[in-house]
Amino acid sequence: MNIFRLAGDLSHLAAIIILLIKIWKTRSCAGISGRSQVLFAIVFITRYLDLFTNFISAYNTAMKVFFLGSSIGTVYLMYLKFKATYDHNHDTFRIEFLLLPTALLSLVLNHEFSVMEILWTFSIYLESVAILPQLFMVSKTGEAESITSHYLFALGSYRGLYILNWIYRYYFEGFYDIIAIVAGCVQTILYCDFFYLYITKVLKGKKLQLPA
Amino acid sequence: KGTSTNKDEL
């Protein structure tokens, strides 16, 4: 564990908590893509199956349990509890265009052809693109609430911080995982346009609005 | 380093 890894995890944790607070306090999931949230739930379920086979640390287990619970909880809030506020007219990204290619890719490019390893690889590939329905929704409506943009900023920063962690680990531990690194870079690149808008607009107190 | 069965990252 290094400082970048810890900062990345805390940023990921903050993103999820910001999203839950937004939904809970406003009793609404307006502006949030349910499809992205379903993809994140699939990501965590397929990645953290090793909770049952492999104990790493109390920290690791606690974070995995939290991510699993919160992602499933978010899907529950969006599709059941606050269903009426879910903006499904604007949430139209076809997730099969993400699920099928990432599933195929994980069957071809993996470290080992075993069920656990393929599911882990699938979750890494899927995570890298899981935010696309959300970004698509923001571009479709042309704006995002401030709290939604804080959520996106924290979520995007997390993988960026992991990249610094991987650079650190490569230099100081001689460890690298090419699948995680490439997917993590793709994931971070997808946020670049958003980061630019966040820094130039939201941090200056303006609402995130896309140029017409 | 190829397979990493002990995946400590989240």
PDB file of C-alpha atoms in Angstrom:
ATOM      1  CA  MET A   1       0.000   0.000   0.000  1.00  0.00           C
ATOM      2  CA  ASN A   2       1.392   3.358  -1.016  1.00  0.00           C
ATOM      3  CA  ILE A   3       0.013   6.878  -0.766  1.00  0.00           C
ATOM      4  CA  PHE A   4      -1.330   6.909  -4.346  1.00  0.00           C
ATOM      5  CA  ARG A   5      -3.153   3.638  -3.862  1.00  0.00           C
ATOM      6  CA  LEU A   6      -4.680   4.838  -0.592  1.00  0.00           C
ATOM      7  CA  ALA A   7      -5.664   8.173  -2.135  1.00  0.00           C
ATOM      8  CA  GLY A   8      -7.219   6.308  -5.070  1.00  0.00           C
ATOM      9  CA  ASP A   9      -9.240   4.061  -2.800  1.00  0.00           C
ATOM     10  CA  LEU A  10     -10.399   7.004  -0.685  1.00  0.00           C
ATOM     11  CA  SER A  11     -11.399   8.900  -3.818  1.00  0.00           C
ATOM     12  CA  HIS A  12     -13.395   5.874  -4.988  1.00  0.00           C
ATOM     13  CA  LEU A  13     -15.011   5.614  -1.577  1.00  0.00           C
ATOM     14  CA  ALA A  14     -15.820   9.350  -1.603  1.00  0.00           C
ATOM     15  CA  ALA A  15     -17.429   9.068  -5.054  1.00  0.00           C
ATOM     16  CA  ILE A  16     -19.775   6.329  -3.912  1.00  0.00           C
ATOM     17  CA  ILE A  17     -20.654   8.138  -0.686  1.00  0.00           C
ATOM     18  CA  ILE A  18     -21.312  11.414  -2.575  1.00  0.00           C
ATOM     19  CA  LEU A  19     -23.664   9.573  -4.919  1.00  0.00           C
ATOM     20  CA  LEU A  20     -25.542   7.861  -2.099  1.00  0.00           C
ATOM     21  CA  ILE A  21     -25.866  11.122  -0.157  1.00  0.00           C
ATOM     22  CA  LYS A  22     -27.142  12.912  -3.254  1.00  0.00           C
ATOM     23  CA  ILE A  23     -29.812  10.275  -3.874  1.00  0.00           C
ATOM     24  CA  TRP A  24     -30.764   9.950  -0.231  1.00  0.00           C
ATOM     25  CA  LYS A  25     -30.917  13.660   0.667  1.00  0.00           C
ATOM     26  CA  THR A  26     -32.719  14.807  -2.472  1.00  0.00           C
ATOM     27  CA  ARG A  27     -34.849  11.628  -2.578  1.00  0.00           C
ATOM     28  CA  SER A  28     -34.055  11.648  -6.269  1.00  0.00           C
ATOM     29  CA  CYS A  29     -31.706  10.052  -8.755  1.00  0.00           C
ATOM     30  CA  ALA A  30     -32.290  12.637 -11.483  1.00  0.00           C
ATOM     31  CA  GLY A  31     -29.288  13.034 -13.747  1.00  0.00           C
ATOM     32  CA  ILE A  32     -27.762   9.700 -12.744  1.00  0.00           C
ATOM     33  CA  SER A  33     -27.439   6.913 -15.290  1.00  0.00           C
ATOM     34  CA  GLY A  34     -29.006   3.725 -13.931  1.00  0.00           C
ATOM     35  CA  ARG A  35     -27.251   1.845 -16.712  1.00  0.00           C
ATOM     36  CA  SER A  36     -23.813   2.925 -15.500  1.00  0.00           C
ATOM     37  CA  GLN A  37     -24.802   1.951 -11.967  1.00  0.00           C
ATOM     38  CA  VAL A  38     -25.901  -1.508 -13.138  1.00  0.00           C
ATOM     39  CA  LEU A  39     -22.568  -1.896 -14.950  1.00  0.00           C
ATOM     40  CA  PHE A  40     -20.664  -0.915 -11.782  1.00  0.00           C
ATOM     41  CA  ALA A  41     -22.641  -3.480  -9.792  1.00  0.00           C
ATOM     42  CA  ILE A  42     -21.689  -6.134 -12.379  1.00  0.00           C
ATOM     43  CA  VAL A  43     -18.057  -4.953 -12.166  1.00  0.00           C
ATOM     44  CA  PHE A  44     -17.932  -5.412  -8.387  1.00  0.00           C
ATOM     45  CA  ILE A  45     -19.816  -8.713  -8.364  1.00  0.00           C
ATOM     46  CA  THR A  46     -17.544 -10.301 -10.976  1.00  0.00           C
ATOM     47  CA  ARG A  47     -14.346  -8.873  -9.471  1.00  0.00           C
ATOM     48  CA  TYR A  48     -14.862  -9.583  -5.804  1.00  0.00           C
ATOM     49  CA  LEU A  49     -15.790 -13.259  -6.020  1.00  0.00           C
ATOM     50  CA  ASP A  50     -12.373 -13.839  -4.449  1.00  0.00           C
ATOM     51  CA  LEU A  51     -13.910 -12.667  -1.171  1.00  0.00           C
ATOM     52  CA  PHE A  52     -14.934 -16.309  -0.823  1.00  0.00           C
ATOM     53  CA  THR A  53     -11.636 -17.869  -1.863  1.00  0.00           C
ATOM     54  CA  ASN A  54      -8.843 -15.571  -0.815  1.00  0.00           C
ATOM     55  CA  PHE A  55      -8.281 -13.457   2.295  1.00  0.00           C
ATOM     56  CA  ILE A  56      -5.892 -10.552   1.776  1.00  0.00           C
ATOM     57  CA  SER A  57      -6.457  -8.135   4.661  1.00  0.00           C
ATOM     58  CA  ALA A  58      -9.230  -6.716   6.813  1.00  0.00           C
ATOM     59  CA  TYR A  59      -8.927  -3.457   4.840  1.00  0.00           C
ATOM     60  CA  ASN A  60      -9.299  -5.296   1.543  1.00  0.00           C
ATOM     61  CA  THR A  61     -12.302  -7.295   2.714  1.00  0.00           C
ATOM     62  CA  ALA A  62     -14.029  -4.280   4.263  1.00  0.00           C
ATOM     63  CA  MET A  63     -13.623  -2.180   1.105  1.00  0.00           C
ATOM     64  CA  LYS A  64     -14.838  -5.000  -1.142  1.00  0.00           C
ATOM     65  CA  VAL A  65     -17.899  -5.584   1.020  1.00  0.00           C
ATOM     66  CA  PHE A  66     -18.642  -1.856   1.036  1.00  0.00           C
ATOM     67  CA  PHE A  67     -18.270  -1.491  -2.739  1.00  0.00           C
ATOM     68  CA  LEU A  68     -20.466  -4.519  -3.355  1.00  0.00           C
ATOM     69  CA  GLY A  69     -23.141  -3.416  -0.909  1.00  0.00           C
ATOM     70  CA  SER A  70     -23.184   0.218  -2.017  1.00  0.00           C
ATOM     71  CA  SER A  71     -23.311  -0.586  -5.736  1.00  0.00           C
ATOM     72  CA  ILE A  72     -26.168  -3.040  -5.296  1.00  0.00           C
ATOM     73  CA  GLY A  73     -27.842  -0.552  -2.934  1.00  0.00           C
ATOM     74  CA  THR A  74     -27.557   2.237  -5.530  1.00  0.00           C
ATOM     75  CA  VAL A  75     -29.202   0.031  -8.159  1.00  0.00           C
ATOM     76  CA  TYR A  76     -31.967  -0.746  -5.659  1.00  0.00           C
ATOM     77  CA  LEU A  77     -32.511   2.968  -4.917  1.00  0.00           C
ATOM     78  CA  MET A  78     -32.652   3.841  -8.601  1.00  0.00           C
ATOM     79  CA  TYR A  79     -34.800   1.030  -9.925  1.00  0.00           C
ATOM     80  CA  LEU A  80     -37.092   0.456  -6.946  1.00  0.00           C
ATOM     81  CA  LYS A  81     -37.173   2.988  -4.132  1.00  0.00           C
ATOM     82  CA  PHE A  82     -36.782   6.209  -6.158  1.00  0.00           C
ATOM     83  CA  LYS A  83     -37.848   4.750  -9.487  1.00  0.00           C
ATOM     84  CA  ALA A  84     -40.204   7.685 -10.182  1.00  0.00           C
ATOM     85  CA  THR A  85     -37.296  10.154 -10.196  1.00  0.00           C
ATOM     86  CA  TYR A  86     -35.116   8.086 -12.513  1.00  0.00           C
ATOM     87  CA  ASP A  87     -34.562   9.970 -15.733  1.00  0.00           C
ATOM     88  CA  HIS A  88     -34.759   6.969 -18.061  1.00  0.00           C
ATOM     89  CA  ASN A  89     -35.679   9.005 -21.155  1.00  0.00           C
ATOM     90  CA  HIS A  90     -32.147  10.399 -21.212  1.00  0.00           C
ATOM     91  CA  ASP A  91     -30.465   7.172 -20.170  1.00  0.00           C
ATOM     92  CA  THR A  92     -30.438   5.404 -23.495  1.00  0.00           C
ATOM     93  CA  PHE A  93     -26.886   4.164 -24.011  1.00  0.00           C
ATOM     94  CA  ARG A  94     -26.996   0.558 -25.262  1.00  0.00           C
ATOM     95  CA  ILE A  95     -25.043  -1.366 -22.633  1.00  0.00           C
ATOM     96  CA  GLU A  96     -24.787  -4.503 -24.756  1.00  0.00           C
ATOM     97  CA  PHE A  97     -22.283  -2.517 -26.842  1.00  0.00           C
ATOM     98  CA  LEU A  98     -20.098  -2.455 -23.738  1.00  0.00           C
ATOM     99  CA  LEU A  99     -20.931  -5.845 -22.215  1.00  0.00           C
ATOM    100  CA  LEU A 100     -20.373  -7.989 -25.304  1.00  0.00           C
ATOM    101  CA  PRO A 101     -17.018  -6.584 -26.465  1.00  0.00           C
ATOM    102  CA  THR A 102     -15.573  -6.559 -22.938  1.00  0.00           C
ATOM    103  CA  ALA A 103     -16.787 -10.141 -22.368  1.00  0.00           C
ATOM    104  CA  LEU A 104     -15.196 -11.289 -25.634  1.00  0.00           C
ATOM    105  CA  LEU A 105     -11.982  -9.401 -24.932  1.00  0.00           C
ATOM    106  CA  SER A 106     -11.694 -10.973 -21.489  1.00  0.00           C
ATOM    107  CA  LEU A 107     -11.937 -14.434 -23.081  1.00  0.00           C
ATOM    108  CA  VAL A 108      -9.092 -13.601 -25.452  1.00  0.00           C
ATOM    109  CA  LEU A 109      -6.784 -11.326 -23.457  1.00  0.00           C
ATOM    110  CA  ASN A 110      -6.355 -12.675 -19.928  1.00  0.00           C
ATOM    111  CA  HIS A 111      -3.588 -13.870 -17.632  1.00  0.00           C
ATOM    112  CA  GLU A 112      -5.004 -17.369 -17.319  1.00  0.00           C
ATOM    113  CA  PHE A 113      -7.961 -19.181 -18.852  1.00  0.00           C
ATOM    114  CA  SER A 114      -9.868 -19.932 -15.655  1.00  0.00           C
ATOM    115  CA  VAL A 115     -13.311 -18.850 -14.496  1.00  0.00           C
ATOM    116  CA  MET A 116     -12.081 -16.573 -11.688  1.00  0.00           C
ATOM    117  CA  GLU A 117      -9.373 -14.995 -13.809  1.00  0.00           C
ATOM    118  CA  ILE A 118     -11.685 -14.386 -16.781  1.00  0.00           C
ATOM    119  CA  LEU A 119     -14.353 -12.827 -14.543  1.00  0.00           C
ATOM    120  CA  TRP A 120     -11.701 -10.609 -12.951  1.00  0.00           C
ATOM    121  CA  THR A 121     -10.423  -9.565 -16.394  1.00  0.00           C
ATOM    122  CA  PHE A 122     -13.981  -8.920 -17.589  1.00  0.00           C
ATOM    123  CA  SER A 123     -14.610  -6.686 -14.580  1.00  0.00           C
ATOM    124  CA  ILE A 124     -11.448  -4.682 -15.296  1.00  0.00           C
ATOM    125  CA  TYR A 125     -12.389  -4.169 -18.951  1.00  0.00           C
ATOM    126  CA  LEU A 126     -16.001  -3.401 -18.131  1.00  0.00           C
ATOM    127  CA  GLU A 127     -15.055  -0.908 -15.417  1.00  0.00           C
ATOM    128  CA  SER A 128     -12.940   1.032 -17.887  1.00  0.00           C
ATOM    129  CA  VAL A 129     -16.023   1.830 -19.994  1.00  0.00           C
ATOM    130  CA  ALA A 130     -18.843   1.576 -17.432  1.00  0.00           C
ATOM    131  CA  ILE A 131     -19.060   5.351 -17.055  1.00  0.00           C
ATOM    132  CA  LEU A 132     -19.944   5.880 -20.738  1.00  0.00           C
ATOM    133  CA  PRO A 133     -23.745   5.726 -20.237  1.00  0.00           C
ATOM    134  CA  GLN A 134     -23.365   8.411 -17.536  1.00  0.00           C
ATOM    135  CA  LEU A 135     -21.164  10.635 -19.704  1.00  0.00           C
ATOM    136  CA  PHE A 136     -23.552  10.070 -22.599  1.00  0.00           C
ATOM    137  CA  MET A 137     -26.444  11.146 -20.393  1.00  0.00           C
ATOM    138  CA  VAL A 138     -24.633  14.334 -19.343  1.00  0.00           C
ATOM    139  CA  SER A 139     -23.869  15.160 -22.982  1.00  0.00           C
ATOM    140  CA  LYS A 140     -27.449  14.441 -23.981  1.00  0.00           C
ATOM    141  CA  THR A 141     -28.974  16.747 -21.385  1.00  0.00           C
ATOM    142  CA  GLY A 142     -26.077  19.198 -21.808  1.00  0.00           C
ATOM    143  CA  GLU A 143     -25.642  19.729 -18.072  1.00  0.00           C
ATOM    144  CA  ALA A 144     -25.059  18.096 -14.715  1.00  0.00           C
ATOM    145  CA  GLU A 145     -25.877  19.130 -11.171  1.00  0.00           C
ATOM    146  CA  SER A 146     -22.838  20.168  -9.131  1.00  0.00           C
ATOM    147  CA  ILE A 147     -23.122  17.163  -6.859  1.00  0.00           C
ATOM    148  CA  THR A 148     -23.187  14.863  -9.880  1.00  0.00           C
ATOM    149  CA  SER A 149     -20.052  16.497 -11.223  1.00  0.00           C
ATOM    150  CA  HIS A 150     -18.308  16.120  -7.838  1.00  0.00           C
ATOM    151  CA  TYR A 151     -19.241  12.435  -7.986  1.00  0.00           C
ATOM    152  CA  LEU A 152     -17.813  12.097 -11.494  1.00  0.00           C
ATOM    153  CA  PHE A 153     -14.644  13.963 -10.540  1.00  0.00           C
ATOM    154  CA  ALA A 154     -13.979  11.697  -7.538  1.00  0.00           C
ATOM    155  CA  LEU A 155     -14.763   8.593  -9.588  1.00  0.00           C
ATOM    156  CA  GLY A 156     -12.477   9.651 -12.424  1.00  0.00           C
ATOM    157  CA  SER A 157      -9.643  10.664 -10.090  1.00  0.00           C
ATOM    158  CA  TYR A 158      -9.620   7.234  -8.481  1.00  0.00           C
ATOM    159  CA  ARG A 159      -8.281   5.403 -11.531  1.00  0.00           C
ATOM    160  CA  GLY A 160      -5.916   8.258 -12.320  1.00  0.00           C
ATOM    161  CA  LEU A 161      -4.439   7.892  -8.824  1.00  0.00           C
ATOM    162  CA  TYR A 162      -4.178   4.137  -9.397  1.00  0.00           C
ATOM    163  CA  ILE A 163      -2.009   4.865 -12.440  1.00  0.00           C
ATOM    164  CA  LEU A 164       0.423   6.725 -10.156  1.00  0.00           C
ATOM    165  CA  ASN A 165       0.256   3.724  -7.814  1.00  0.00           C
ATOM    166  CA  TRP A 166       1.150   1.375 -10.689  1.00  0.00           C
ATOM    167  CA  ILE A 167       4.096   3.563 -11.702  1.00  0.00           C
ATOM    168  CA  TYR A 168       5.259   3.520  -8.079  1.00  0.00           C
ATOM    169  CA  ARG A 169       4.850  -0.250  -7.827  1.00  0.00           C
ATOM    170  CA  TYR A 170       6.706  -0.822 -11.080  1.00  0.00           C
ATOM    171  CA  TYR A 171       9.707   1.208  -9.902  1.00  0.00           C
ATOM    172  CA  PHE A 172       9.815   0.178  -6.265  1.00  0.00           C
ATOM    173  CA  GLU A 173       8.363  -3.336  -6.254  1.00  0.00           C
ATOM    174  CA  GLY A 174       9.000  -4.488  -9.813  1.00  0.00           C
ATOM    175  CA  PHE A 175       5.305  -5.339  -9.998  1.00  0.00           C
ATOM    176  CA  TYR A 176       2.982  -4.585 -12.836  1.00  0.00           C
ATOM    177  CA  ASP A 177      -0.251  -5.955 -14.242  1.00  0.00           C
ATOM    178  CA  ILE A 178      -0.553  -4.986 -17.875  1.00  0.00           C
ATOM    179  CA  ILE A 179      -4.318  -5.664 -18.075  1.00  0.00           C
ATOM    180  CA  ALA A 180      -5.095  -3.366 -15.151  1.00  0.00           C
ATOM    181  CA  ILE A 181      -2.683  -0.699 -16.416  1.00  0.00           C
ATOM    182  CA  VAL A 182      -4.001  -0.510 -19.985  1.00  0.00           C
ATOM    183  CA  ALA A 183      -7.656  -0.615 -18.883  1.00  0.00           C
ATOM    184  CA  GLY A 184      -6.956   1.952 -16.156  1.00  0.00           C
ATOM    185  CA  CYS A 185      -5.400   4.323 -18.679  1.00  0.00           C
ATOM    186  CA  VAL A 186      -8.372   3.935 -21.037  1.00  0.00           C
ATOM    187  CA  GLN A 187     -10.710   4.567 -18.097  1.00  0.00           C
ATOM    188  CA  THR A 188      -8.881   7.746 -17.077  1.00  0.00           C
ATOM    189  CA  ILE A 189      -8.682   9.057 -20.652  1.00  0.00           C
ATOM    190  CA  LEU A 190     -12.475   8.797 -20.961  1.00  0.00           C
ATOM    191  CA  TYR A 191     -12.782  11.352 -18.157  1.00  0.00           C
ATOM    192  CA  CYS A 192     -10.352  13.910 -19.614  1.00  0.00           C
ATOM    193  CA  ASP A 193     -12.998  15.984 -21.361  1.00  0.00           C
ATOM    194  CA  PHE A 194     -15.070  15.995 -18.175  1.00  0.00           C
ATOM    195  CA  PHE A 195     -12.043  16.910 -16.015  1.00  0.00           C
ATOM    196  CA  TYR A 196     -11.437  19.908 -18.239  1.00  0.00           C
ATOM    197  CA  LEU A 197     -15.020  21.124 -17.836  1.00  0.00           C
ATOM    198  CA  TYR A 198     -14.950  20.413 -14.110  1.00  0.00           C
ATOM    199  CA  ILE A 199     -11.829  22.458 -13.513  1.00  0.00           C
ATOM    200  CA  THR A 200     -12.788  25.339 -15.797  1.00  0.00           C
ATOM    201  CA  LYS A 201     -16.441  25.561 -14.720  1.00  0.00           C
ATOM    202  CA  VAL A 202     -17.518  23.732 -11.570  1.00  0.00           C
ATOM    203  CA  LEU A 203     -14.527  24.787  -9.469  1.00  0.00           C
ATOM    204  CA  LYS A 204     -15.264  28.397 -10.405  1.00  0.00           C
ATOM    205  CA  GLY A 205     -18.739  28.039  -8.970  1.00  0.00           C
ATOM    206  CA  LYS A 206     -20.544  27.596 -12.257  1.00  0.00           C
ATOM    207  CA  LYS A 207     -22.864  24.793 -13.161  1.00  0.00           C
ATOM    208  CA  LEU A 208     -21.496  22.160 -15.493  1.00  0.00           C
ATOM    209  CA  GLN A 209     -23.034  23.069 -18.812  1.00  0.00           C
ATOM    210  CA  LEU A 210     -21.819  21.843 -22.143  1.00  0.00           C
ATOM    211  CA  PRO A 211     -21.289  24.374 -24.884  1.00  0.00           C
ATOM    212  CA  ALA A 212     -24.219  24.264 -27.306  1.00  0.00           C
TER     213      ALA A 212
ATOM    214  CA  LYS B   1       4.736 -10.935 -14.002  1.00  0.00           C
ATOM    215  CA  GLY B   2       1.820 -12.869 -15.423  1.00  0.00           C
ATOM    216  CA  THR B   3      -1.067 -14.243 -13.394  1.00  0.00           C
ATOM    217  CA  SER B   4      -1.741 -12.525 -10.167  1.00  0.00           C
ATOM    218  CA  THR B   5      -4.045 -14.782  -8.190  1.00  0.00           C
ATOM    219  CA  ASN B   6      -3.374 -12.758  -5.077  1.00  0.00           C
ATOM    220  CA  LYS B   7      -5.092  -9.568  -6.181  1.00  0.00           C
ATOM    221  CA  ASP B   8      -4.657  -7.075  -3.402  1.00  0.00           C
ATOM    222  CA  GLU B   9      -5.881  -4.093  -5.396  1.00  0.00           C
ATOM    223  CA  LEU B  10      -9.524  -3.096  -5.439  1.00  0.00           C
TER     224      LEU B  10
END
